Coordinates of C-alpha atoms and ligand atoms in Angstrom, one line a residue:
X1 CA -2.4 53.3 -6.6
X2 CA 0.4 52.3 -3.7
X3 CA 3.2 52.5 -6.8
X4 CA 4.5 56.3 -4.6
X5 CA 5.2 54.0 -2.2
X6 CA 7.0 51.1 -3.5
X7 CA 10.4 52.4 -3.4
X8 CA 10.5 53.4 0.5
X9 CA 8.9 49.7 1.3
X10 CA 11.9 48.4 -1.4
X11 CA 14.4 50.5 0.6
X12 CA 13.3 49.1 4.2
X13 CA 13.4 45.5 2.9
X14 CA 16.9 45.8 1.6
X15 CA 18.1 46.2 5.3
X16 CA 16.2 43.0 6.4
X17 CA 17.1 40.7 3.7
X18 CA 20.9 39.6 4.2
X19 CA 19.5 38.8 7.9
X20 CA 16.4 36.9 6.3
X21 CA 19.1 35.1 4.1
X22 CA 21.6 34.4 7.2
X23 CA 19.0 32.7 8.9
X24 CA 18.5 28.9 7.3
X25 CA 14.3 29.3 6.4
X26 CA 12.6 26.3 6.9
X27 CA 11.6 24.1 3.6
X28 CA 8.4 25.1 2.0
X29 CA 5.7 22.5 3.1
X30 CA 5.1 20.2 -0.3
X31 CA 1.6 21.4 -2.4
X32 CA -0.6 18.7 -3.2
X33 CA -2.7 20.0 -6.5
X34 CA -6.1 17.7 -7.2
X35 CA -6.1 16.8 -10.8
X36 CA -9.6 13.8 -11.0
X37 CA -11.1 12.8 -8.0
X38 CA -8.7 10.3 -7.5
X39 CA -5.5 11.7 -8.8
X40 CA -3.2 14.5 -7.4
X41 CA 0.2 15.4 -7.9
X42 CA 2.6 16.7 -5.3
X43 CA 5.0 20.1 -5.7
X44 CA 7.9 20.4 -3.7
X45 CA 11.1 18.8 -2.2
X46 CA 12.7 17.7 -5.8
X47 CA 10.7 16.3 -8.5
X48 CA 6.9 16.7 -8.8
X49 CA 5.1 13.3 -7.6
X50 CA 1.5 11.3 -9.1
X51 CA -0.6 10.2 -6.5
X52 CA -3.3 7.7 -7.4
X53 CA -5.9 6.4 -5.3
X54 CA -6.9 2.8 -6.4
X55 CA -10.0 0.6 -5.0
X56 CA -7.7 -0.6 -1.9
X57 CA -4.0 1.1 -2.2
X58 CA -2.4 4.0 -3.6
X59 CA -0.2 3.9 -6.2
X60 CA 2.6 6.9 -6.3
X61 CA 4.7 8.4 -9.0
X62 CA 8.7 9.5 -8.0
X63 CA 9.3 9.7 -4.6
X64 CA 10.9 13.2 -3.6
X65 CA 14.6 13.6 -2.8
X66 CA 15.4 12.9 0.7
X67 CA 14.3 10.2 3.3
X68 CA 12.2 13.5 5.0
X69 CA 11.2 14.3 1.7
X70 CA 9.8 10.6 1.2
X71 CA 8.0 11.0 4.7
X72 CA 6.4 14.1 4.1
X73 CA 4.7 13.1 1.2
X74 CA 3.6 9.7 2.7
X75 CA 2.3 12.2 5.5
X76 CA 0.4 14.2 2.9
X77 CA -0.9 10.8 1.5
X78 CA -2.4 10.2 4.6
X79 CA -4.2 12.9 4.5
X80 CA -5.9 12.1 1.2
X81 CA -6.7 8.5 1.9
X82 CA -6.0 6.5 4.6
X83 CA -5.2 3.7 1.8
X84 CA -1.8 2.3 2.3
X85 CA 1.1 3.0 -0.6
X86 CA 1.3 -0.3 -2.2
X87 CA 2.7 0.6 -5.8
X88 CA 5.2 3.1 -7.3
X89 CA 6.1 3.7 -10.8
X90 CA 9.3 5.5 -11.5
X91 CA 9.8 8.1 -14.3
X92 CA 13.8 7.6 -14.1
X93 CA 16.6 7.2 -12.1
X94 CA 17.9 10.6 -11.2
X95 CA 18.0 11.1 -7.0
X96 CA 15.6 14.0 -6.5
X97 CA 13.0 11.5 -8.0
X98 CA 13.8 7.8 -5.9
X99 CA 16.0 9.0 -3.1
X100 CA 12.7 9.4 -1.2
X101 CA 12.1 6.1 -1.2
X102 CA 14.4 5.3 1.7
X103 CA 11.2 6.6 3.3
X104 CA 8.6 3.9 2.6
X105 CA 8.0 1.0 3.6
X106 CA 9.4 -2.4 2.5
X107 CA 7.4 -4.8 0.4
X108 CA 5.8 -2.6 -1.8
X109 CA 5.7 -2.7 -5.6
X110 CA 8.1 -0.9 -7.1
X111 CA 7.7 -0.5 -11.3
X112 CA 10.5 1.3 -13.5
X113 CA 12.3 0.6 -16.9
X114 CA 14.9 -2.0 -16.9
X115 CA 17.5 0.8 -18.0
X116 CA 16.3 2.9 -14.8
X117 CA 17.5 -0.4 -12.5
X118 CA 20.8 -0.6 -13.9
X119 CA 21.2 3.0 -13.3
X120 CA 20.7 2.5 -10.0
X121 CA 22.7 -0.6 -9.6
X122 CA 25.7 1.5 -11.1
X123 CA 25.1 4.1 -8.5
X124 CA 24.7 1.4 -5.6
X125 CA 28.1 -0.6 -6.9
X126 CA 29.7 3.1 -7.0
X127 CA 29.4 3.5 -3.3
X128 CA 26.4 6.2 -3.9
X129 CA 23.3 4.4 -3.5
X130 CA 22.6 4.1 0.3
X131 CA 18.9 5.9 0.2
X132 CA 17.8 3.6 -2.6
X133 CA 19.7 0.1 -1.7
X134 CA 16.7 -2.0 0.0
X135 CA 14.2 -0.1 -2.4
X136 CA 15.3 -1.4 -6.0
X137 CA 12.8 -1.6 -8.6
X138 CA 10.9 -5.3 -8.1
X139 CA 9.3 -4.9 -11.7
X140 CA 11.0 -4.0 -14.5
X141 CA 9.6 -2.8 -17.6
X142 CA 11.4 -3.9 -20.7
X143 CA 8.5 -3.3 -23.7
X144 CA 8.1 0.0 -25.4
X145 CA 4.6 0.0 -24.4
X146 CA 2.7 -1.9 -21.7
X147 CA -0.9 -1.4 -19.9
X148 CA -0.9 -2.1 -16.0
X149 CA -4.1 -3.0 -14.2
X150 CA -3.6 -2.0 -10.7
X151 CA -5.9 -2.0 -7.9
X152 CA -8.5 -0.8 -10.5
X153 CA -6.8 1.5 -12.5
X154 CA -5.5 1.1 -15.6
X155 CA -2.2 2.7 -16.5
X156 CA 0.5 3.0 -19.4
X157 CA 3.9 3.1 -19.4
X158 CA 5.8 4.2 -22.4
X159 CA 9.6 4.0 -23.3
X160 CA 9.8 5.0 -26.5
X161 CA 13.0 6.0 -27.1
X162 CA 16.6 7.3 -24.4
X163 CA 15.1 10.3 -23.9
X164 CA 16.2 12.8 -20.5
X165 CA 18.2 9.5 -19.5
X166 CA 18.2 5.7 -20.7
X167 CA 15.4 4.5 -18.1
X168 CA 12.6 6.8 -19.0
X169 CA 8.9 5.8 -18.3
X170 CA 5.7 7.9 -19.1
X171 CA 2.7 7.2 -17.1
X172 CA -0.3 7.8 -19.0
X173 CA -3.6 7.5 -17.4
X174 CA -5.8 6.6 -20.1
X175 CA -9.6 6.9 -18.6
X176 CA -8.4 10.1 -16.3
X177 CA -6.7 11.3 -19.3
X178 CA -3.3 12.7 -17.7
X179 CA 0.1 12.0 -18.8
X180 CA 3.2 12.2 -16.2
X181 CA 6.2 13.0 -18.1
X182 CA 9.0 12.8 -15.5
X183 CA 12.6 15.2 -16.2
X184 CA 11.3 14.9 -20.3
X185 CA 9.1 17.9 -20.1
X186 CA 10.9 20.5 -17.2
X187 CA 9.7 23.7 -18.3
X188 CA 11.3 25.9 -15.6
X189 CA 14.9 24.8 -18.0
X190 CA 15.1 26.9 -21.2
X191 CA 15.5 23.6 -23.3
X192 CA 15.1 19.9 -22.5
X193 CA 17.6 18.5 -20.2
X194 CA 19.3 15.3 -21.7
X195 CA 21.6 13.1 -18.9
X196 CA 24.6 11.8 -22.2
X197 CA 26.1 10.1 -18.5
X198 CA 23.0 8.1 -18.3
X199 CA 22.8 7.4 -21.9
X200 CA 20.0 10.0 -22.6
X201 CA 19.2 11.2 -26.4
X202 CA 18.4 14.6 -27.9
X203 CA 16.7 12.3 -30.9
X204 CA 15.1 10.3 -28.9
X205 CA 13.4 13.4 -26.9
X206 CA 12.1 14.4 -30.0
X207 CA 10.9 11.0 -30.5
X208 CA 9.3 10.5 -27.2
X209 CA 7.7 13.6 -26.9
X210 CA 6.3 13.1 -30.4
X211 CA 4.2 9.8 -29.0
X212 CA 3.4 11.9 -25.9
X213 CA 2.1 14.9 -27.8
X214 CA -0.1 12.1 -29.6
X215 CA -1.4 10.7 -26.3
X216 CA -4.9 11.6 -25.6
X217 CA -4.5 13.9 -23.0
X218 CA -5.1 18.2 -22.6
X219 CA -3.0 17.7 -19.1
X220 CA 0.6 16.7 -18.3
X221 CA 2.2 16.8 -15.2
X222 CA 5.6 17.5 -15.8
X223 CA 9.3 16.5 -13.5
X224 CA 9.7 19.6 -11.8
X225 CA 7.2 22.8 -12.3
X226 CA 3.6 23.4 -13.3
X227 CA 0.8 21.3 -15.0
X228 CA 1.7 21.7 -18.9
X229 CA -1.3 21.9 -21.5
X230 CA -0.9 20.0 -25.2
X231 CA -0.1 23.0 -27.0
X232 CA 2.9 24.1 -24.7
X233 CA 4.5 20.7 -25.0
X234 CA 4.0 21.2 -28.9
X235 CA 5.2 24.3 -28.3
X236 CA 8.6 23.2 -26.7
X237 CA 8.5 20.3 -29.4
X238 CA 8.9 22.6 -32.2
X239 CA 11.7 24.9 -30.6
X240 CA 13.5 21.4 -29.8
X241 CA 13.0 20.1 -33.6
X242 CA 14.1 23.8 -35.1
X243 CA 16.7 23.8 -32.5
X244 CA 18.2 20.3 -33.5
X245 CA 17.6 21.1 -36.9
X246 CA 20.3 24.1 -36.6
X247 CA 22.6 22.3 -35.0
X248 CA 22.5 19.2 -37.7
X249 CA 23.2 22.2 -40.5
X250 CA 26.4 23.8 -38.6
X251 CA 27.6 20.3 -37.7
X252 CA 27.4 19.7 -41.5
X253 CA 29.2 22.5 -41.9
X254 CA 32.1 21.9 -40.0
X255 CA 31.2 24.2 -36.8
X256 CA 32.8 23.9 -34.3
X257 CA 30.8 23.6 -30.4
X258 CA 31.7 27.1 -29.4
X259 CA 30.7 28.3 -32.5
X260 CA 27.4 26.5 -32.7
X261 CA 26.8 27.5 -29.3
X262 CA 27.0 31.3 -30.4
X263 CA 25.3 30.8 -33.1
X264 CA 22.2 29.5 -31.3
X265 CA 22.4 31.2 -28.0
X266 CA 23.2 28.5 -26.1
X267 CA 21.9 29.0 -22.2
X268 CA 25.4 28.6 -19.8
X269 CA 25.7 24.9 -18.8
X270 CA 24.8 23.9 -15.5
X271 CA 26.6 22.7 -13.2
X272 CA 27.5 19.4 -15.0
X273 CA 24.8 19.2 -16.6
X274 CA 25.3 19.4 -20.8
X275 CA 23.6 21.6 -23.0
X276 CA 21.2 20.2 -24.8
X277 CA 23.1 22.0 -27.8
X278 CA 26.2 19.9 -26.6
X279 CA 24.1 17.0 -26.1
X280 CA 23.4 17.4 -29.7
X281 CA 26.2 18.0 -31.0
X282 CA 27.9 15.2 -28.9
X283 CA 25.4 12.9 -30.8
X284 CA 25.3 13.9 -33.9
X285 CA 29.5 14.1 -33.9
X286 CA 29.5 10.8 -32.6
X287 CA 27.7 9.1 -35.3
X288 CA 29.2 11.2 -38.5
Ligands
ZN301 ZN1 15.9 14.0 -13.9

Protein backbone atom coordinates (compact mmCIF):
# COMPACT_ATOMS: atom_id res chain seq x y z
CA UNK A 1 0.00 0.00 0.00
CA UNK A 2 1.05 3.96 -0.22
CA UNK A 3 1.33 3.88 3.95
CA UNK A 4 5.79 4.14 3.08
CA UNK A 5 4.82 7.12 1.77
CA UNK A 6 2.56 8.92 4.09
CA UNK A 7 4.95 10.48 6.24
CA UNK A 8 7.07 12.39 3.39
CA UNK A 9 3.52 13.71 1.84
CA UNK A 10 2.68 14.65 5.86
CA UNK A 11 6.14 16.39 5.97
CA UNK A 12 5.55 18.49 2.69
CA UNK A 13 2.06 19.51 3.80
CA UNK A 14 3.21 20.82 7.11
CA UNK A 15 5.20 23.65 5.14
CA UNK A 16 1.97 24.59 3.19
CA UNK A 17 -0.51 24.75 5.88
CA UNK A 18 0.14 27.93 8.06
CA UNK A 19 0.04 29.67 4.43
CA UNK A 20 -3.28 27.64 3.63
CA UNK A 21 -4.53 28.91 7.06
CA UNK A 22 -3.24 32.74 6.43
CA UNK A 23 -5.15 32.91 3.59
CA UNK A 24 -9.20 33.49 4.58
CA UNK A 25 -10.71 30.03 2.38
CA UNK A 26 -13.81 30.81 0.97
CA UNK A 27 -17.10 29.19 2.78
CA UNK A 28 -18.00 25.70 1.86
CA UNK A 29 -20.95 25.94 -0.66
CA UNK A 30 -24.19 24.63 1.54
CA UNK A 31 -25.06 20.58 0.67
CA UNK A 32 -28.51 19.97 -0.15
CA UNK A 33 -29.23 16.04 0.83
CA UNK A 34 -32.70 14.58 -0.79
CA UNK A 35 -34.59 12.87 1.91
CA UNK A 36 -38.57 11.95 -0.17
CA UNK A 37 -39.19 13.30 -3.43
CA UNK A 38 -40.24 16.33 -2.01
CA UNK A 39 -38.18 16.90 1.06
CA UNK A 40 -34.49 17.82 1.44
CA UNK A 41 -32.51 19.28 4.04
CA UNK A 42 -29.69 21.77 3.64
CA UNK A 43 -25.93 21.31 5.43
CA UNK A 44 -24.01 24.29 5.93
CA UNK A 45 -23.71 28.01 7.01
CA UNK A 46 -25.10 27.42 10.77
CA UNK A 47 -27.94 25.23 11.48
CA UNK A 48 -29.09 22.37 9.13
CA UNK A 49 -32.42 23.64 7.15
CA UNK A 50 -35.99 21.32 5.93
CA UNK A 51 -36.97 22.15 2.63
CA UNK A 52 -40.44 21.12 1.60
CA UNK A 53 -41.95 21.35 -1.68
CA UNK A 54 -45.77 21.77 -1.41
CA UNK A 55 -48.45 21.68 -4.42
CA UNK A 56 -47.73 25.62 -5.10
CA UNK A 57 -44.89 26.94 -2.55
CA UNK A 58 -42.18 25.73 -0.50
CA UNK A 59 -42.21 25.58 2.89
CA UNK A 60 -38.56 25.88 4.75
CA UNK A 61 -37.30 24.91 8.06
CA UNK A 62 -34.52 27.50 10.05
CA UNK A 63 -33.05 29.80 7.88
CA UNK A 64 -29.12 29.69 8.08
CA UNK A 65 -27.11 32.41 9.94
CA UNK A 66 -26.37 35.29 7.92
CA UNK A 67 -28.35 37.50 5.30
CA UNK A 68 -25.67 35.58 2.55
CA UNK A 69 -26.42 32.56 4.25
CA UNK A 70 -30.33 33.17 3.82
CA UNK A 71 -29.55 33.95 0.04
CA UNK A 72 -27.68 31.00 -0.64
CA UNK A 73 -30.02 28.73 0.38
CA UNK A 74 -32.98 30.57 -1.37
CA UNK A 75 -30.51 30.19 -4.40
CA UNK A 76 -30.27 26.44 -3.81
CA UNK A 77 -34.16 26.43 -3.46
CA UNK A 78 -34.33 27.64 -6.77
CA UNK A 79 -32.66 25.12 -8.08
CA UNK A 80 -34.93 22.46 -6.70
CA UNK A 81 -38.20 24.05 -7.67
CA UNK A 82 -38.88 27.15 -9.09
CA UNK A 83 -41.89 27.37 -6.36
CA UNK A 84 -41.62 30.43 -4.39
CA UNK A 85 -40.79 30.19 -0.34
CA UNK A 86 -44.12 31.09 1.08
CA UNK A 87 -43.91 29.34 4.63
CA UNK A 88 -41.22 28.84 7.34
CA UNK A 89 -41.42 27.03 10.51
CA UNK A 90 -38.86 27.70 13.14
CA UNK A 91 -37.15 25.14 15.46
CA UNK A 92 -36.05 28.07 17.98
CA UNK A 93 -34.73 31.27 18.41
CA UNK A 94 -31.01 30.91 18.48
CA UNK A 95 -29.21 33.28 15.43
CA UNK A 96 -27.52 30.61 13.39
CA UNK A 97 -31.09 29.26 12.76
CA UNK A 98 -33.38 32.78 11.89
CA UNK A 99 -30.69 35.32 11.26
CA UNK A 100 -30.97 34.13 7.64
CA UNK A 101 -34.14 35.38 7.35
CA UNK A 102 -33.05 38.99 6.72
CA UNK A 103 -32.66 37.25 3.35
CA UNK A 104 -36.22 36.51 2.24
CA UNK A 105 -38.64 38.07 1.23
CA UNK A 106 -41.44 40.03 3.09
CA UNK A 107 -44.96 38.66 3.39
CA UNK A 108 -44.24 35.25 3.90
CA UNK A 109 -45.60 32.96 6.60
CA UNK A 110 -43.54 32.73 9.33
CA UNK A 111 -44.59 29.76 12.11
CA UNK A 112 -42.70 29.31 15.57
CA UNK A 113 -43.57 28.81 19.38
CA UNK A 114 -44.83 31.74 21.18
CA UNK A 115 -41.78 31.39 23.67
CA UNK A 116 -39.40 31.46 20.39
CA UNK A 117 -41.13 35.18 19.55
CA UNK A 118 -40.52 36.61 22.80
CA UNK A 119 -37.02 35.47 22.49
CA UNK A 120 -36.62 37.35 19.70
CA UNK A 121 -38.49 40.39 20.90
CA UNK A 122 -35.96 40.39 23.92
CA UNK A 123 -33.13 40.28 21.57
CA UNK A 124 -34.70 43.06 19.26
CA UNK A 125 -35.57 45.50 22.51
CA UNK A 126 -31.80 44.58 23.54
CA UNK A 127 -30.42 46.44 20.56
CA UNK A 128 -29.36 42.87 18.89
CA UNK A 129 -31.99 41.95 16.63
CA UNK A 130 -31.38 43.89 13.35
CA UNK A 131 -31.32 40.64 10.87
CA UNK A 132 -34.53 39.34 12.28
CA UNK A 133 -36.64 42.84 13.05
CA UNK A 134 -39.03 43.00 9.80
CA UNK A 135 -39.12 39.03 9.88
CA UNK A 136 -40.83 38.22 13.30
CA UNK A 137 -42.79 35.17 13.60
CA UNK A 138 -46.60 36.05 12.01
CA UNK A 139 -48.00 32.66 13.67
CA UNK A 140 -47.36 31.57 16.84
CA UNK A 141 -47.81 28.26 18.14
CA UNK A 142 -49.04 28.17 21.68
CA UNK A 143 -50.46 24.18 21.97
CA UNK A 144 -48.29 21.36 22.87
CA UNK A 145 -49.33 19.74 19.76
CA UNK A 146 -50.84 21.04 16.52
CA UNK A 147 -51.31 19.59 12.86
CA UNK A 148 -50.72 22.24 9.95
CA UNK A 149 -52.15 21.71 6.41
CA UNK A 150 -50.08 23.64 4.14
CA UNK A 151 -50.08 23.84 0.54
CA UNK A 152 -50.77 20.02 0.73
CA UNK A 153 -48.71 18.82 3.22
CA UNK A 154 -49.60 17.98 6.41
CA UNK A 155 -47.15 18.76 9.25
CA UNK A 156 -46.78 18.64 13.14
CA UNK A 157 -45.40 20.74 15.43
CA UNK A 158 -44.60 19.62 18.95
CA UNK A 159 -43.55 21.56 22.18
CA UNK A 160 -43.60 19.35 24.68
CA UNK A 161 -41.74 20.51 27.18
CA UNK A 162 -38.41 23.79 27.53
CA UNK A 163 -36.12 21.70 26.07
CA UNK A 164 -32.60 23.20 24.20
CA UNK A 165 -34.37 26.68 24.84
CA UNK A 166 -38.00 27.81 25.86
CA UNK A 167 -39.38 28.19 22.17
CA UNK A 168 -38.72 24.78 20.85
CA UNK A 169 -40.74 23.29 17.90
CA UNK A 170 -40.37 19.72 16.30
CA UNK A 171 -41.51 19.33 12.84
CA UNK A 172 -42.74 16.05 12.18
CA UNK A 173 -43.81 15.00 8.84
CA UNK A 174 -46.21 12.45 9.33
CA UNK A 175 -46.93 10.70 5.73
CA UNK A 176 -42.99 11.35 4.66
CA UNK A 177 -42.20 10.04 7.98
CA UNK A 178 -39.23 12.47 9.04
CA UNK A 179 -38.86 14.35 12.21
CA UNK A 180 -36.72 17.81 12.27
CA UNK A 181 -35.42 18.19 15.66
CA UNK A 182 -33.73 21.62 15.65
CA UNK A 183 -30.49 22.33 18.45
CA UNK A 184 -32.52 19.21 20.64
CA UNK A 185 -30.69 16.49 18.92
CA UNK A 186 -26.81 18.09 17.96
CA UNK A 187 -24.82 15.11 17.77
CA UNK A 188 -21.45 16.67 16.77
CA UNK A 189 -21.76 18.07 21.05
CA UNK A 190 -20.85 15.26 23.52
CA UNK A 191 -24.19 15.84 25.41
CA UNK A 192 -27.37 17.81 24.69
CA UNK A 193 -26.87 21.53 24.70
CA UNK A 194 -29.54 23.31 27.06
CA UNK A 195 -29.72 27.50 26.56
CA UNK A 196 -30.72 28.03 31.16
CA UNK A 197 -30.49 32.07 29.41
CA UNK A 198 -33.38 31.17 27.27
CA UNK A 199 -35.16 29.19 29.84
CA UNK A 200 -34.18 25.73 28.33
CA UNK A 201 -34.58 22.43 30.60
CA UNK A 202 -32.37 19.37 31.07
CA UNK A 203 -35.92 17.52 32.25
CA UNK A 204 -37.64 18.69 29.74
CA UNK A 205 -34.99 17.37 27.03
CA UNK A 206 -35.63 14.12 28.45
CA UNK A 207 -39.20 14.71 28.09
CA UNK A 208 -39.23 15.94 24.60
CA UNK A 209 -36.97 13.58 23.22
CA UNK A 210 -39.00 10.83 24.92
CA UNK A 211 -42.31 12.00 22.55
CA UNK A 212 -39.82 12.24 19.69
CA UNK A 213 -38.31 8.78 20.10
CA UNK A 214 -42.09 7.77 20.04
CA UNK A 215 -42.86 9.54 16.79
CA UNK A 216 -43.15 7.29 13.85
CA UNK A 217 -40.24 8.00 12.13
CA UNK A 218 -36.61 5.77 11.27
CA UNK A 219 -35.18 9.43 10.09
CA UNK A 220 -34.37 12.72 11.98
CA UNK A 221 -32.80 15.52 10.74
CA UNK A 222 -31.10 16.97 13.42
CA UNK A 223 -29.83 21.16 14.24
CA UNK A 224 -26.44 20.91 13.14
CA UNK A 225 -24.73 17.48 11.75
CA UNK A 226 -25.91 14.29 10.02
CA UNK A 227 -29.36 12.55 9.52
CA UNK A 228 -29.80 10.59 13.03
CA UNK A 229 -31.59 7.03 12.87
CA UNK A 230 -34.19 6.01 15.94
CA UNK A 231 -31.81 3.97 17.71
CA UNK A 232 -28.99 6.78 18.03
CA UNK A 233 -31.50 9.22 19.39
CA UNK A 234 -32.36 6.33 21.95
CA UNK A 235 -29.00 5.94 22.27
CA UNK A 236 -28.17 9.65 23.33
CA UNK A 237 -31.63 9.40 25.36
CA UNK A 238 -30.31 6.84 27.67
CA UNK A 239 -26.72 8.47 28.24
CA UNK A 240 -28.85 11.76 29.00
CA UNK A 241 -31.37 9.81 31.46
CA UNK A 242 -28.16 7.84 33.20
CA UNK A 243 -26.34 10.99 33.00
CA UNK A 244 -29.15 13.05 34.86
CA UNK A 245 -29.75 10.30 36.94
CA UNK A 246 -25.98 10.67 38.49
CA UNK A 247 -26.16 14.00 38.89
CA UNK A 248 -29.72 13.87 40.93
CA UNK A 249 -27.70 11.19 43.41
CA UNK A 250 -24.51 13.50 44.05
CA UNK A 251 -26.84 16.50 44.30
CA UNK A 252 -28.59 14.49 47.03
CA UNK A 253 -25.55 14.00 48.38
CA UNK A 254 -24.46 17.28 48.93
CA UNK A 255 -21.80 17.43 45.93
CA UNK A 256 -20.71 20.19 45.13
CA UNK A 257 -20.57 21.39 40.92
CA UNK A 258 -16.85 20.88 40.63
CA UNK A 259 -17.14 17.74 42.26
CA UNK A 260 -19.93 16.43 40.27
CA UNK A 261 -18.36 17.55 37.31
CA UNK A 262 -15.29 15.20 38.11
CA UNK A 263 -17.18 12.78 39.00
CA UNK A 264 -18.89 12.47 35.63
CA UNK A 265 -16.41 13.75 33.29
CA UNK A 266 -17.88 16.70 32.51
CA UNK A 267 -16.72 18.00 28.66
CA UNK A 268 -15.02 21.83 29.23
CA UNK A 269 -17.77 24.43 28.87
CA UNK A 270 -18.05 26.31 25.80
CA UNK A 271 -17.72 29.42 25.40
CA UNK A 272 -20.82 30.53 27.43
CA UNK A 273 -22.53 27.94 26.81
CA UNK A 274 -23.35 25.62 30.22
CA UNK A 275 -22.78 22.21 30.67
CA UNK A 276 -25.44 20.20 30.47
CA UNK A 277 -24.03 18.81 33.89
CA UNK A 278 -24.40 22.51 35.15
CA UNK A 279 -27.49 22.87 33.51
CA UNK A 280 -28.53 20.03 35.69
CA UNK A 281 -27.37 20.82 38.53
CA UNK A 282 -28.48 24.51 38.15
CA UNK A 283 -32.04 22.87 38.05
CA UNK A 284 -32.13 20.49 40.15
CA UNK A 285 -30.41 23.10 42.95
CA UNK A 286 -32.91 25.46 42.11
CA UNK A 287 -35.84 23.45 42.98
CA UNK A 288 -34.40 21.53 46.30
ZN1 LIG B 1 -29.60 26.39 19.00
Amino acid sequence: MLFGKVPAILAGLSVFVPLAIAQAPPAAPFVVHQLKSNVYWIEGGGGNCGVIVGDRGVIVIDAKTTAAGGKELLDDIAKITPKPVTTVIETHSDGDHINGLAAFPQGITIIAHENDKKEQEAVIAAGRGALIADHLPTVVVSKNEDTLKIDGVTLQVFHWAPAHTSGDLVVYLPAEKIVFTGDIISPQQPDPIIHPEKNGSSEGWITTTRGMVALDAPDFVPGHGDVQTKAAIQKGLADAEAKYAKIKDLVAQGKSLDEIRVAVGDPPARGRVVTFTEAVYRELTKKG
